[in-house]
Amino acid sequence: MKTNESLQKDVQDAIKWEPLLHAAEIGVIVKDGIVTLTGTVDSYTKKLEAEHAAKMVSGVKAVVEKIAINYGSYGKKPDADIASEIINAFKWNWSVPEEKIKVKVENGWVTVEGTVSWNYQKEAANDSVKNLLGVIGVTNKITIKSDITDLVEKKEIEKALTRNWTINHDNIKVKVSANEVTLSGIVNSYYEKDEAERIAWNAPGVSSVNNELSLFNEN
């Protein structure tokens, strides 16, 4: 098991390795595998990138994100302008069913709501927003309601997990109840946990995925 100091150094190196974060001043505090990120960045994208980089480091069990965003004078925008840019971004993204999504902006914080048929559409809406100047955070309240009425096939999800060489599928259990999927078991990294969930969402008919996968506890 890595010491706090060793894990801190690995996380710091991982953050500095990301091109977006070369010049960012991000503090890293580590205690028993729990990583706390502090500091200030000039975009919401950089905040997400720092969190993602930390999560991908071996030995990290959880990430507490306390990074602030300060755009400075150049990045300040009225909420109405941000909302207008979001709507325009949705129009240019074929993956986003814009007619099914509502947008609210309050002091730079964006909330998206609505109902879509696939999780990739929900993620596409989120991705369209996060890179826009002036955005300081996103709350995604979009729900999934599949147009496919057939029950989700458990075996098909298990086969998809088996096909992915980056996942140790032997330790993952799949439970299906109507259109709801639950993943449980133990994986070696945040990447495996996120990838397994992504694969489950790709199954036709899925309306929700409960990701209960635990990270391997290094001894």
Short mmCIF file of C-alpha atoms in Angstrom, two decimals:
data_model
loop_
_atom_site.label_atom_id
_atom_site.label_comp_id
_atom_site.label_asym_id
_atom_site.label_seq_id
_atom_site.Cartn_x
_atom_site.Cartn_y
_atom_site.Cartn_z
CA MET A 1 0.00 0.00 0.00
CA LYS A 2 1.31 3.45 -0.92
CA THR A 3 2.18 5.90 1.81
CA ASN A 4 0.36 9.24 1.94
CA GLU A 5 3.51 10.96 0.69
CA SER A 6 3.99 8.54 -2.22
CA LEU A 7 0.36 8.81 -3.32
CA GLN A 8 0.47 12.60 -3.03
CA LYS A 9 3.51 12.70 -5.34
CA ASP A 10 1.79 10.41 -7.87
CA VAL A 11 -1.34 12.58 -7.92
CA GLN A 12 0.69 15.77 -8.26
CA ASP A 13 2.62 14.26 -11.17
CA ALA A 14 -0.60 13.06 -12.83
CA ILE A 15 -2.12 16.54 -12.62
CA LYS A 16 1.00 18.23 -13.99
CA TRP A 17 1.10 15.72 -16.86
CA GLU A 18 -2.21 17.03 -18.24
CA PRO A 19 -1.58 19.81 -20.81
CA LEU A 20 -4.48 21.91 -19.53
CA LEU A 21 -3.07 21.86 -16.00
CA HIS A 22 0.65 22.55 -16.56
CA ALA A 23 0.44 26.04 -15.10
CA ALA A 24 -2.38 25.38 -12.65
CA GLU A 25 -1.65 25.71 -8.96
CA ILE A 26 -3.55 22.81 -7.44
CA GLY A 27 -2.90 21.60 -3.92
CA VAL A 28 -3.03 17.89 -3.15
CA ILE A 29 -3.69 16.54 0.34
CA VAL A 30 -3.73 12.78 0.94
CA LYS A 31 -4.86 10.74 3.91
CA ASP A 32 -5.45 6.98 3.77
CA GLY A 33 -6.18 6.98 0.05
CA ILE A 34 -8.55 9.95 0.20
CA VAL A 35 -7.33 12.82 -1.98
CA THR A 36 -8.40 16.42 -1.41
CA LEU A 37 -7.78 18.90 -4.24
CA THR A 38 -7.55 22.62 -3.50
CA GLY A 39 -6.61 25.77 -5.38
CA THR A 40 -8.06 28.03 -8.08
CA VAL A 41 -8.36 27.51 -11.84
CA ASP A 42 -9.71 29.71 -14.63
CA SER A 43 -12.22 27.30 -16.16
CA TYR A 44 -14.70 24.61 -15.24
CA THR A 45 -13.00 22.25 -17.70
CA LYS A 46 -9.71 22.47 -15.78
CA LYS A 47 -11.53 21.72 -12.55
CA LEU A 48 -13.00 18.54 -14.06
CA GLU A 49 -9.65 17.60 -15.61
CA ALA A 50 -7.88 17.81 -12.26
CA GLU A 51 -10.49 15.62 -10.62
CA HIS A 52 -10.31 13.07 -13.43
CA ALA A 53 -6.50 12.94 -13.33
CA ALA A 54 -6.54 12.29 -9.58
CA LYS A 55 -9.18 9.55 -9.88
CA MET A 56 -7.09 7.64 -12.41
CA VAL A 57 -4.07 7.28 -10.08
CA SER A 58 -3.60 3.80 -8.61
CA GLY A 59 -4.27 3.76 -4.88
CA VAL A 60 -6.79 6.63 -4.84
CA LYS A 61 -9.96 5.54 -3.05
CA ALA A 62 -11.89 8.82 -3.12
CA VAL A 63 -11.48 12.40 -4.32
CA VAL A 64 -12.71 15.44 -2.40
CA GLU A 65 -12.77 18.39 -4.77
CA LYS A 66 -12.43 21.89 -3.30
CA ILE A 67 -11.10 23.71 -6.37
CA ALA A 68 -12.50 27.20 -6.96
CA ILE A 69 -13.03 28.84 -10.35
CA ASN A 70 -11.97 32.42 -11.02
CA TYR A 71 -12.41 33.51 -14.63
CA GLY A 72 -11.18 37.01 -13.95
CA SER A 73 -12.66 39.96 -15.79
CA TYR A 74 -12.30 38.33 -19.23
CA GLY A 75 -14.51 35.39 -18.44
CA LYS A 76 -17.44 37.02 -16.69
CA LYS A 77 -20.67 36.70 -18.64
CA PRO A 78 -24.31 37.50 -17.92
CA ASP A 79 -26.44 34.41 -17.30
CA ALA A 80 -28.59 35.24 -20.31
CA ASP A 81 -25.53 35.15 -22.60
CA ILE A 82 -24.41 31.81 -21.17
CA ALA A 83 -27.90 30.36 -21.66
CA SER A 84 -27.96 31.58 -25.26
CA GLU A 85 -24.58 29.94 -25.97
CA ILE A 86 -25.74 26.66 -24.43
CA ILE A 87 -28.84 26.56 -26.61
CA ASN A 88 -26.70 27.25 -29.66
CA ALA A 89 -24.23 24.52 -28.63
CA PHE A 90 -27.10 22.04 -28.35
CA LYS A 91 -28.21 22.88 -31.89
CA TRP A 92 -24.77 22.05 -33.26
CA ASN A 93 -24.51 18.72 -31.43
CA TRP A 94 -26.48 15.98 -33.18
CA SER A 95 -26.31 13.82 -30.03
CA VAL A 96 -28.38 16.30 -28.04
CA PRO A 97 -32.18 16.22 -28.52
CA GLU A 98 -32.47 19.94 -27.81
CA GLU A 99 -36.27 19.95 -27.89
CA LYS A 100 -36.32 17.65 -24.85
CA ILE A 101 -33.93 19.63 -22.65
CA LYS A 102 -34.48 22.75 -20.56
CA VAL A 103 -31.66 24.98 -19.34
CA LYS A 104 -31.41 27.19 -16.26
CA VAL A 105 -28.43 29.43 -15.47
CA GLU A 106 -27.93 31.10 -12.10
CA ASN A 107 -24.73 33.04 -11.38
CA GLY A 108 -22.84 30.90 -13.88
CA TRP A 109 -24.12 27.60 -12.52
CA VAL A 110 -26.00 25.61 -15.17
CA THR A 111 -28.84 23.17 -14.53
CA VAL A 112 -30.07 20.97 -17.39
CA GLU A 113 -33.34 19.03 -17.09
CA GLY A 114 -35.50 16.87 -19.31
CA THR A 115 -36.00 13.29 -20.45
CA VAL A 116 -34.00 11.53 -23.17
CA SER A 117 -33.88 7.98 -24.56
CA TRP A 118 -30.18 7.20 -24.10
CA ASN A 119 -27.47 8.00 -21.56
CA TYR A 120 -25.08 9.17 -24.32
CA GLN A 121 -27.57 11.98 -25.02
CA LYS A 122 -27.45 13.00 -21.36
CA GLU A 123 -23.65 12.97 -21.42
CA ALA A 124 -23.57 14.90 -24.70
CA ALA A 125 -25.66 17.67 -23.15
CA ASN A 126 -23.23 17.84 -20.23
CA ASP A 127 -20.20 17.94 -22.55
CA SER A 128 -21.74 20.73 -24.62
CA VAL A 129 -21.98 22.92 -21.52
CA LYS A 130 -18.79 22.29 -19.55
CA ASN A 131 -16.36 23.96 -21.97
CA LEU A 132 -18.28 27.22 -22.35
CA LEU A 133 -16.75 30.39 -20.96
CA GLY A 134 -18.50 31.67 -17.84
CA VAL A 135 -19.78 28.29 -16.65
CA ILE A 136 -18.69 27.51 -13.09
CA GLY A 137 -20.60 24.25 -12.60
CA VAL A 138 -23.19 21.90 -14.07
CA THR A 139 -26.05 20.04 -12.42
CA ASN A 140 -27.39 17.38 -14.76
CA LYS A 141 -30.95 16.41 -13.85
CA ILE A 142 -31.74 14.77 -17.18
CA THR A 143 -33.51 11.43 -16.76
CA ILE A 144 -33.44 8.42 -19.07
CA LYS A 145 -36.65 6.90 -20.42
CA SER A 146 -35.92 4.38 -23.11
CA ASP A 147 -38.17 4.04 -26.15
CA ILE A 148 -37.44 0.32 -26.03
CA THR A 149 -40.02 -1.51 -23.92
CA ASP A 150 -38.29 -4.92 -23.88
CA LEU A 151 -36.56 -5.97 -20.67
CA VAL A 152 -32.83 -5.46 -20.45
CA GLU A 153 -30.82 -8.57 -21.30
CA LYS A 154 -28.45 -9.41 -18.42
CA LYS A 155 -26.41 -11.83 -20.53
CA GLU A 156 -25.77 -9.21 -23.21
CA ILE A 157 -24.30 -6.83 -20.63
CA GLU A 158 -22.12 -9.61 -19.23
CA LYS A 159 -20.90 -10.43 -22.75
CA ALA A 160 -20.07 -6.78 -23.37
CA LEU A 161 -18.05 -6.63 -20.15
CA THR A 162 -16.20 -9.79 -21.17
CA ARG A 163 -15.29 -8.31 -24.56
CA ASN A 164 -13.57 -5.32 -22.93
CA TRP A 165 -9.98 -6.32 -22.14
CA THR A 166 -9.48 -3.35 -19.77
CA ILE A 167 -12.01 -4.73 -17.27
CA ASN A 168 -11.58 -7.66 -14.89
CA HIS A 169 -15.10 -8.90 -15.52
CA ASP A 170 -14.72 -11.95 -13.26
CA ASN A 171 -15.20 -9.74 -10.20
CA ILE A 172 -18.25 -7.88 -11.52
CA LYS A 173 -21.80 -9.03 -10.85
CA VAL A 174 -24.69 -7.81 -12.99
CA LYS A 175 -28.23 -7.67 -11.66
CA VAL A 176 -31.17 -6.64 -13.84
CA SER A 177 -34.63 -5.69 -12.65
CA ALA A 178 -36.86 -4.67 -15.56
CA ASN A 179 -34.96 -1.68 -17.04
CA GLU A 180 -32.68 -1.07 -14.05
CA VAL A 181 -29.12 -2.43 -13.90
CA THR A 182 -27.04 -2.83 -10.75
CA LEU A 183 -23.30 -3.47 -10.87
CA SER A 184 -21.57 -4.85 -7.78
CA GLY A 185 -18.22 -6.41 -6.94
CA ILE A 186 -14.63 -5.20 -6.83
CA VAL A 187 -12.53 -3.46 -9.49
CA ASN A 188 -8.94 -2.25 -9.49
CA SER A 189 -9.45 1.38 -10.49
CA TYR A 190 -11.86 4.24 -11.04
CA TYR A 191 -11.34 3.68 -14.76
CA GLU A 192 -12.72 0.14 -14.55
CA LYS A 193 -15.64 1.34 -12.45
CA ASP A 194 -16.55 4.09 -14.89
CA GLU A 195 -16.00 1.90 -17.96
CA ALA A 196 -18.22 -0.87 -16.60
CA GLU A 197 -20.99 1.65 -16.01
CA ARG A 198 -20.57 3.08 -19.51
CA ILE A 199 -20.92 -0.39 -21.01
CA ALA A 200 -24.06 -1.11 -18.96
CA TRP A 201 -25.63 2.15 -20.13
CA ASN A 202 -25.13 1.07 -23.75
CA ALA A 203 -27.53 -1.85 -23.37
CA PRO A 204 -30.87 -1.23 -25.15
CA GLY A 205 -33.70 -0.41 -22.77
CA VAL A 206 -31.62 0.69 -19.77
CA SER A 207 -33.20 3.54 -17.81
CA SER A 208 -30.89 3.56 -14.79
CA VAL A 209 -27.56 2.10 -13.67
CA ASN A 210 -26.66 1.68 -10.01
CA ASN A 211 -22.88 1.51 -9.85
CA GLU A 212 -22.07 -0.20 -6.55
CA LEU A 213 -18.61 -1.38 -7.61
CA SER A 214 -15.97 -1.00 -4.92
CA LEU A 215 -12.30 -0.22 -5.46
CA PHE A 216 -9.75 -2.89 -4.60
CA ASN A 217 -8.34 -2.21 -1.13
CA GLU A 218 -4.58 -2.50 -1.40
CA ASN A 219 -2.91 -4.11 1.59
#
